[in-house]
Amino acid sequence: MNFKNIAAGLLLLGSVCLVNGQFLSASDTSENSVKRYKNIINANKDIVDFIENSLAQKGLPRHLRNLALIESHFNRNITSGAGAVGVWQLMTAHANQYGLSEQNRNDIYKSTKTAVISLSNLYKKYNNWVTVVAAYNCGEGNIAKAMSAAGSNQYHVFYKFLPNETINHVKKYLNACYATNELQSVLTDYNNARLNAVFFTNGGSGKDLGSLSETEINAGFNLKIIADELKIDLSKILAWNPGIEEELQNKGESTLYLPMDLMPDFLLRKNKILSRSIKEVK
């Protein structure tokens, strides 16, 4: 089975990436929120089209247009209290790093070219768009400090060590992507990176998620009973399977990922687990 298809199957539009009890999802899916974001995009169609074409030319996803959306509402003349300027809210040092003069930060063409290069470089470094959005807001230095403090390079673990402004910025980005029907793409990208990384739990090293085995289960299985039978915490199953609860609820079936050393135990107990799940369900 194709790995990308497996990962995509774990995450539905509006789904939740649940890891150690922390949610990585859209926090505002209200009709007003969706309408507000869509109205801003529609009111700036020329700028949006230019940004999307610039992103596509570099092989970057069009949902990154939402970064400019939450940064400035596509207002090229806006200046933040911290001194960030233009559609992409570039600070002087950030602009100069890519050869963009301070005066040209509100130039839509030149600033977009700079932003596209910057975003491309950040993705090469972090390998997922969630961390890229965070780094774009608070800088790579703060990301490095947060990763060090958390003992992990996974956003859902280290985010608590970031400034509140950055955490809220990521939330806004996910909300905007929900409004533009692109949240699935962002979360699938994040999950792909997560499954290829070493996961850290409570500051200690955990299992290599690249060595997970897979099997199919249906909605008859109770995840708490699976955890009980395998003598592990439910939080670990949820960490290995972000979005599985929603997948089981919405589709009635899902792929279950477990470390290779646990999968034989699950398969041996599969019938017992299903029997208990059916008897003990409320």
Coordinates of N, CA and C in Angstrom, one line a residue, residues 119-257:
L119 N 10.1 30.4 2.6 CA 9.2 29.3 3.0 C 9.8 28.0 2.5
S120 N 10.4 28.0 1.3 CA 11.0 26.8 0.7 C 12.1 26.4 1.6
N121 N 13.0 27.3 2.0 CA 14.1 27.0 2.8 C 13.7 26.4 4.2
L122 N 12.6 27.0 4.8 CA 12.1 26.6 6.1 C 11.6 25.2 6.0
Y123 N 10.9 24.8 4.9 CA 10.4 23.5 4.7 C 11.5 22.5 4.6
K124 N 12.5 22.8 3.9 CA 13.7 21.9 3.8 C 14.3 21.6 5.1
K125 N 14.1 22.6 6.0 CA 14.7 22.4 7.4 C 13.8 21.6 8.3
Y126 N 12.5 21.9 8.3 CA 11.5 21.4 9.2 C 10.6 20.3 8.7
N127 N 10.5 20.2 7.4 CA 9.8 19.1 6.7 C 8.3 19.0 7.0
N128 N 7.7 20.1 7.5 CA 6.2 20.2 7.7 C 5.8 21.6 7.8
W129 N 4.6 21.9 7.2 CA 4.2 23.3 7.1 C 3.8 23.9 8.4
V130 N 3.3 23.1 9.4 CA 2.9 23.6 10.7 C 4.1 24.3 11.4
T131 N 5.3 23.6 11.4 CA 6.5 24.2 12.0 C 7.0 25.3 11.2
V132 N 6.8 25.3 9.9 CA 7.3 26.4 9.1 C 6.5 27.7 9.4
V133 N 5.2 27.5 9.6 CA 4.4 28.7 9.9 C 4.8 29.3 11.3
A134 N 5.1 28.4 12.2 CA 5.6 28.8 13.6 C 6.9 29.5 13.4
A135 N 7.8 29.0 12.7 CA 9.2 29.6 12.5 C 9.1 30.9 11.8
Y136 N 8.2 31.0 10.8 CA 8.0 32.3 10.1 C 7.6 33.4 11.1
N137 N 6.8 33.0 12.1 CA 6.3 34.0 13.0 C 7.3 34.4 14.1
C138 N 8.0 33.4 14.7 CA 8.9 33.7 15.8 C 10.3 33.6 15.6
G139 N 10.7 33.0 14.4 CA 12.1 32.9 14.1 C 12.7 31.5 14.4
E140 N 13.7 31.1 13.7 CA 14.3 29.8 13.8 C 15.0 29.6 15.2
G141 N 15.5 30.7 15.7 CA 16.1 30.6 17.0 C 15.1 30.2 18.1
N142 N 13.9 30.8 18.1 CA 12.9 30.4 19.1 C 12.5 29.0 18.9
I143 N 12.4 28.5 17.7 CA 12.0 27.2 17.4 C 13.1 26.2 18.0
A144 N 14.3 26.5 17.8 CA 15.4 25.7 18.3 C 15.4 25.6 19.8
K145 N 15.1 26.7 20.5 CA 15.1 26.7 21.9 C 13.9 25.9 22.4
A146 N 12.7 26.0 21.7 CA 11.6 25.2 22.1 C 11.8 23.7 21.9
M147 N 12.4 23.4 20.8 CA 12.7 22.0 20.6 C 13.7 21.4 21.6
S148 N 14.7 22.2 22.0 CA 15.6 21.8 23.0 C 15.0 21.6 24.4
A149 N 14.1 22.6 24.7 CA 13.4 22.5 26.0 C 12.5 21.3 26.1
A150 N 11.8 20.9 25.0 CA 10.9 19.8 24.9 C 11.5 18.5 24.7
G151 N 12.8 18.5 24.2 CA 13.4 17.3 23.8 C 12.8 16.6 22.6
S152 N 12.2 17.4 21.7 CA 11.5 16.9 20.6 C 11.5 17.9 19.4
N153 N 11.5 17.4 18.2 CA 11.4 18.3 17.1 C 9.9 18.3 16.5
Q154 N 9.0 17.7 17.3 CA 7.6 17.6 16.8 C 6.8 18.8 17.4
Y155 N 6.1 19.5 16.5 CA 5.4 20.7 17.0 C 4.4 20.5 18.1
H156 N 3.7 19.3 18.0 CA 2.7 19.1 19.0 C 3.3 18.8 20.4
V157 N 4.6 18.6 20.5 CA 5.3 18.4 21.7 C 6.0 19.7 22.2
F158 N 6.6 20.4 21.3 CA 7.4 21.6 21.7 C 6.7 22.9 21.6
Y159 N 5.4 22.9 21.1 CA 4.7 24.2 20.9 C 4.5 24.9 22.2
K160 N 4.4 24.2 23.4 CA 4.1 24.8 24.7 C 5.3 25.7 25.1
F161 N 6.4 25.6 24.5 CA 7.6 26.4 24.8 C 7.7 27.6 23.9
L162 N 6.8 27.8 23.0 CA 6.8 28.9 22.1 C 6.0 30.1 22.7
P163 N 6.2 31.3 22.1 CA 5.4 32.5 22.6 C 4.0 32.2 22.3
N164 N 3.1 32.8 23.1 CA 1.6 32.6 22.9 C 1.2 33.2 21.5
E165 N 1.9 34.2 21.1 CA 1.6 34.9 19.8 C 1.8 33.8 18.7
T166 N 2.9 33.1 18.8 CA 3.2 32.1 17.7 C 2.2 30.9 17.8
I167 N 1.8 30.5 19.0 CA 0.8 29.4 19.1 C -0.5 29.9 18.5
N168 N -0.9 31.1 18.8 CA -2.2 31.6 18.2 C -2.0 31.8 16.7
H169 N -0.8 32.1 16.2 CA -0.6 32.3 14.8 C -0.8 31.0 14.0
V170 N -0.3 29.9 14.6 CA -0.5 28.6 14.0 C -2.0 28.2 14.0
K171 N -2.7 28.5 15.1 CA -4.1 28.3 15.2 C -4.9 29.0 14.1
K172 N -4.5 30.3 13.9 CA -5.2 31.1 12.8 C -4.9 30.5 11.4
Y173 N -3.7 30.0 11.3 CA -3.4 29.4 10.0 C -4.2 28.1 9.7
L174 N -4.4 27.3 10.7 CA -5.2 26.1 10.6 C -6.7 26.5 10.4
N175 N -7.1 27.5 11.0 CA -8.5 28.0 10.8 C -8.7 28.4 9.4
A176 N -7.7 29.2 8.9 CA -7.8 29.7 7.5 C -7.8 28.5 6.5
C177 N -7.0 27.5 6.8 CA -6.9 26.4 5.9 C -8.2 25.6 5.9
Y178 N -8.8 25.5 7.1 CA -10.2 24.9 7.2 C -11.1 25.6 6.3
A179 N -11.1 27.0 6.3 CA -12.0 27.8 5.5 C -11.8 27.6 4.1
T180 N -10.6 27.3 3.6 CA -10.3 27.1 2.2 C -10.2 25.7 1.8
N181 N -10.7 24.8 2.7 CA -10.8 23.4 2.4 C -9.4 22.7 2.2
E182 N -8.4 23.2 2.9 CA -7.1 22.7 2.7 C -6.5 22.2 4.0
L183 N -7.3 22.1 5.0 CA -6.8 21.6 6.3 C -6.3 20.1 6.2
Q184 N -7.0 19.3 5.4 CA -6.5 17.9 5.3 C -5.1 17.9 4.7
S185 N -4.8 18.7 3.7 CA -3.5 18.7 3.1 C -2.4 19.1 4.2
V186 N -2.7 20.1 5.0 CA -1.7 20.5 6.0 C -1.5 19.4 7.0
L187 N -2.6 18.8 7.5 CA -2.4 17.8 8.5 C -1.8 16.5 8.0
T188 N -2.1 16.1 6.8 CA -1.5 15.0 6.1 C 0.0 15.2 6.0
D189 N 0.4 16.4 5.6 CA 1.8 16.7 5.5 C 2.5 16.6 6.8
Y190 N 1.8 17.1 7.9 CA 2.4 17.0 9.2 C 2.5 15.6 9.7
N191 N 1.5 14.8 9.4 CA 1.5 13.4 9.8 C 2.6 12.6 9.1
N192 N 2.8 12.9 7.8 CA 3.8 12.2 7.0 C 5.2 12.4 7.7
A193 N 5.4 13.7 8.1 CA 6.7 14.0 8.7 C 6.8 13.4 10.1
R194 N 5.7 13.3 10.8 CA 5.7 12.8 12.1 C 6.0 11.3 12.1
L195 N 5.4 10.6 11.1 CA 5.6 9.1 11.0 C 7.0 8.8 10.6
N196 N 7.7 9.7 10.1 CA 9.1 9.5 9.7 C 10.1 10.0 10.7
A197 N 9.6 10.4 11.8 CA 10.5 11.0 12.8 C 10.6 10.1 14.1
V198 N 11.5 10.4 14.9 CA 11.5 9.7 16.2 C 10.7 10.5 17.2
F199 N 9.7 9.8 17.8 CA 8.8 10.5 18.7 C 9.3 10.5 20.1
F200 N 9.2 11.6 20.8 CA 9.7 11.7 22.2 C 8.5 11.9 23.1
T201 N 8.5 11.1 24.2 CA 7.4 11.2 25.2 C 8.0 11.6 26.5
N202 N 7.3 12.7 27.1 CA 7.7 13.2 28.4 C 9.2 13.4 28.5
G203 N 9.8 14.0 27.5 CA 11.2 14.3 27.5 C 12.2 13.2 27.2
G204 N 11.7 12.0 27.1 CA 12.5 10.8 26.8 C 12.3 10.3 25.4
S205 N 13.3 9.6 24.9 CA 13.1 9.1 23.6 C 12.1 7.9 23.5
G206 N 11.3 7.9 22.5 CA 10.3 6.9 22.3 C 10.6 6.0 21.1
K207 N 9.6 5.4 20.5 CA 9.8 4.4 19.4 C 10.0 5.1 18.1
D208 N 10.8 4.5 17.2 CA 10.9 5.0 15.9 C 9.6 4.7 15.1
L209 N 8.9 5.8 14.8 CA 7.6 5.6 14.2 C 7.7 5.1 12.7
G210 N 8.9 5.1 12.2 CA 9.1 4.5 10.9 C 9.0 3.0 10.9
S211 N 9.0 2.4 12.1 CA 8.9 0.9 12.2 C 7.5 0.5 12.7
L212 N 6.5 1.3 12.4 CA 5.1 0.9 12.8 C 4.6 -0.2 11.8
S213 N 3.8 -1.1 12.3 CA 3.1 -2.0 11.5 C 1.6 -1.6 11.4
E214 N 0.9 -2.1 10.4 CA -0.5 -1.7 10.2 C -1.4 -2.9 10.1
T215 N -2.6 -2.6 10.5 CA -3.7 -3.6 10.3 C -5.0 -2.8 10.2
E216 N -6.0 -3.4 9.7 CA -7.3 -2.7 9.6 C -8.3 -3.1 10.8
I217 N -9.0 -2.1 11.3 CA -10.0 -2.4 12.3 C -11.2 -1.6 11.9
N218 N -12.4 -2.1 12.5 CA -13.6 -1.4 12.3 C -14.1 -0.7 13.6
A219 N -15.2 0.0 13.5 CA -15.7 0.8 14.6 C -16.2 -0.1 15.8
G220 N -16.2 -1.4 15.6 CA -16.6 -2.3 16.7 C -15.5 -2.3 17.8
F221 N -14.2 -2.0 17.4 CA -13.1 -2.0 18.3 C -13.1 -0.8 19.2
N222 N -13.0 -1.0 20.5 CA -12.9 0.1 21.5 C -11.4 0.3 21.8
L223 N -10.9 1.5 21.5 CA -9.5 1.8 21.7 C -9.0 1.6 23.1
K224 N -9.9 1.9 24.1 CA -9.5 1.8 25.5 C -9.2 0.3 25.8
I225 N -10.1 -0.6 25.2 CA -9.9 -2.0 25.5 C -8.6 -2.5 24.8
I226 N -8.3 -2.0 23.6 CA -7.1 -2.3 22.9 C -5.9 -2.0 23.8
A227 N -5.9 -0.8 24.3 CA -4.8 -0.3 25.2 C -4.7 -1.2 26.5
D228 N -5.9 -1.6 27.0 CA -5.9 -2.4 28.2 C -5.3 -3.8 27.9
E229 N -5.7 -4.4 26.8 CA -5.2 -5.7 26.5 C -3.7 -5.7 26.2
L230 N -3.2 -4.6 25.6 CA -1.8 -4.5 25.3 C -1.0 -4.0 26.4
K231 N -1.7 -3.6 27.5 CA -1.0 -3.0 28.7 C -0.2 -1.8 28.4
I232 N -0.8 -0.9 27.6 CA -0.2 0.4 27.3 C -1.2 1.5 27.6
D233 N -0.7 2.7 27.6 CA -1.7 3.9 27.8 C -2.4 4.2 26.5
L234 N -3.7 4.6 26.7 CA -4.4 4.9 25.5 C -3.8 6.1 24.7
S235 N -3.1 7.0 25.5 CA -2.5 8.1 24.8 C -1.4 7.7 23.8
K236 N -0.8 6.5 24.0 CA 0.2 6.0 23.1 C -0.5 5.6 21.8
I237 N -1.6 4.9 21.9 CA -2.3 4.5 20.7 C -2.8 5.8 19.9
L238 N -3.2 6.8 20.6 CA -3.7 8.0 19.9 C -2.5 8.7 19.3
A239 N -1.3 8.6 20.0 CA -0.1 9.3 19.4 C 0.3 8.6 18.1
W240 N 0.2 7.3 18.1 CA 0.6 6.5 16.9 C -0.4 6.6 15.8
N241 N -1.7 7.0 16.2 CA -2.8 7.0 15.2 C -3.6 8.3 15.3
P242 N -3.0 9.4 15.0 CA -3.7 10.7 15.0 C -5.0 10.7 14.1
G243 N -6.1 11.1 14.7 CA -7.3 11.1 13.9 C -8.1 9.8 13.8
I244 N -7.6 8.8 14.5 CA -8.3 7.5 14.3 C -9.7 7.4 14.9
E245 N -9.9 8.2 16.0 CA -11.3 8.2 16.6 C -12.3 8.8 15.6
E246 N -11.9 9.9 14.9 CA -12.8 10.5 13.9 C -12.9 9.6 12.7
E247 N -11.8 8.9 12.3 CA -11.9 8.0 11.2 C -12.8 6.9 11.4
L248 N -12.8 6.3 12.6 CA -13.7 5.2 13.0 C -15.1 5.7 13.0
Q249 N -15.3 6.9 13.6 CA -16.7 7.4 13.7 C -17.3 7.8 12.4
N250 N -16.5 8.4 11.5 CA -17.0 8.9 10.2 C -17.1 7.8 9.2
K251 N -16.1 6.9 9.1 CA -16.0 5.9 8.1 C -16.4 4.5 8.5
G252 N -16.3 4.3 9.8 CA -16.6 2.9 10.4 C -15.5 2.0 10.3
E253 N -14.3 2.5 9.8 CA -13.1 1.6 9.7 C -11.9 2.5 9.7
S254 N -10.7 2.0 10.0 CA -9.5 2.7 9.9 C -8.3 1.8 9.9
T255 N -7.2 2.3 9.5 CA -5.9 1.6 9.7 C -5.4 1.8 11.1
L256 N -5.0 0.8 11.8 CA -4.4 0.9 13.1 C -2.9 0.7 13.0
Y257 N -2.2 1.7 13.5 CA -0.7 1.6 13.5 C -0.2 1.2 14.9

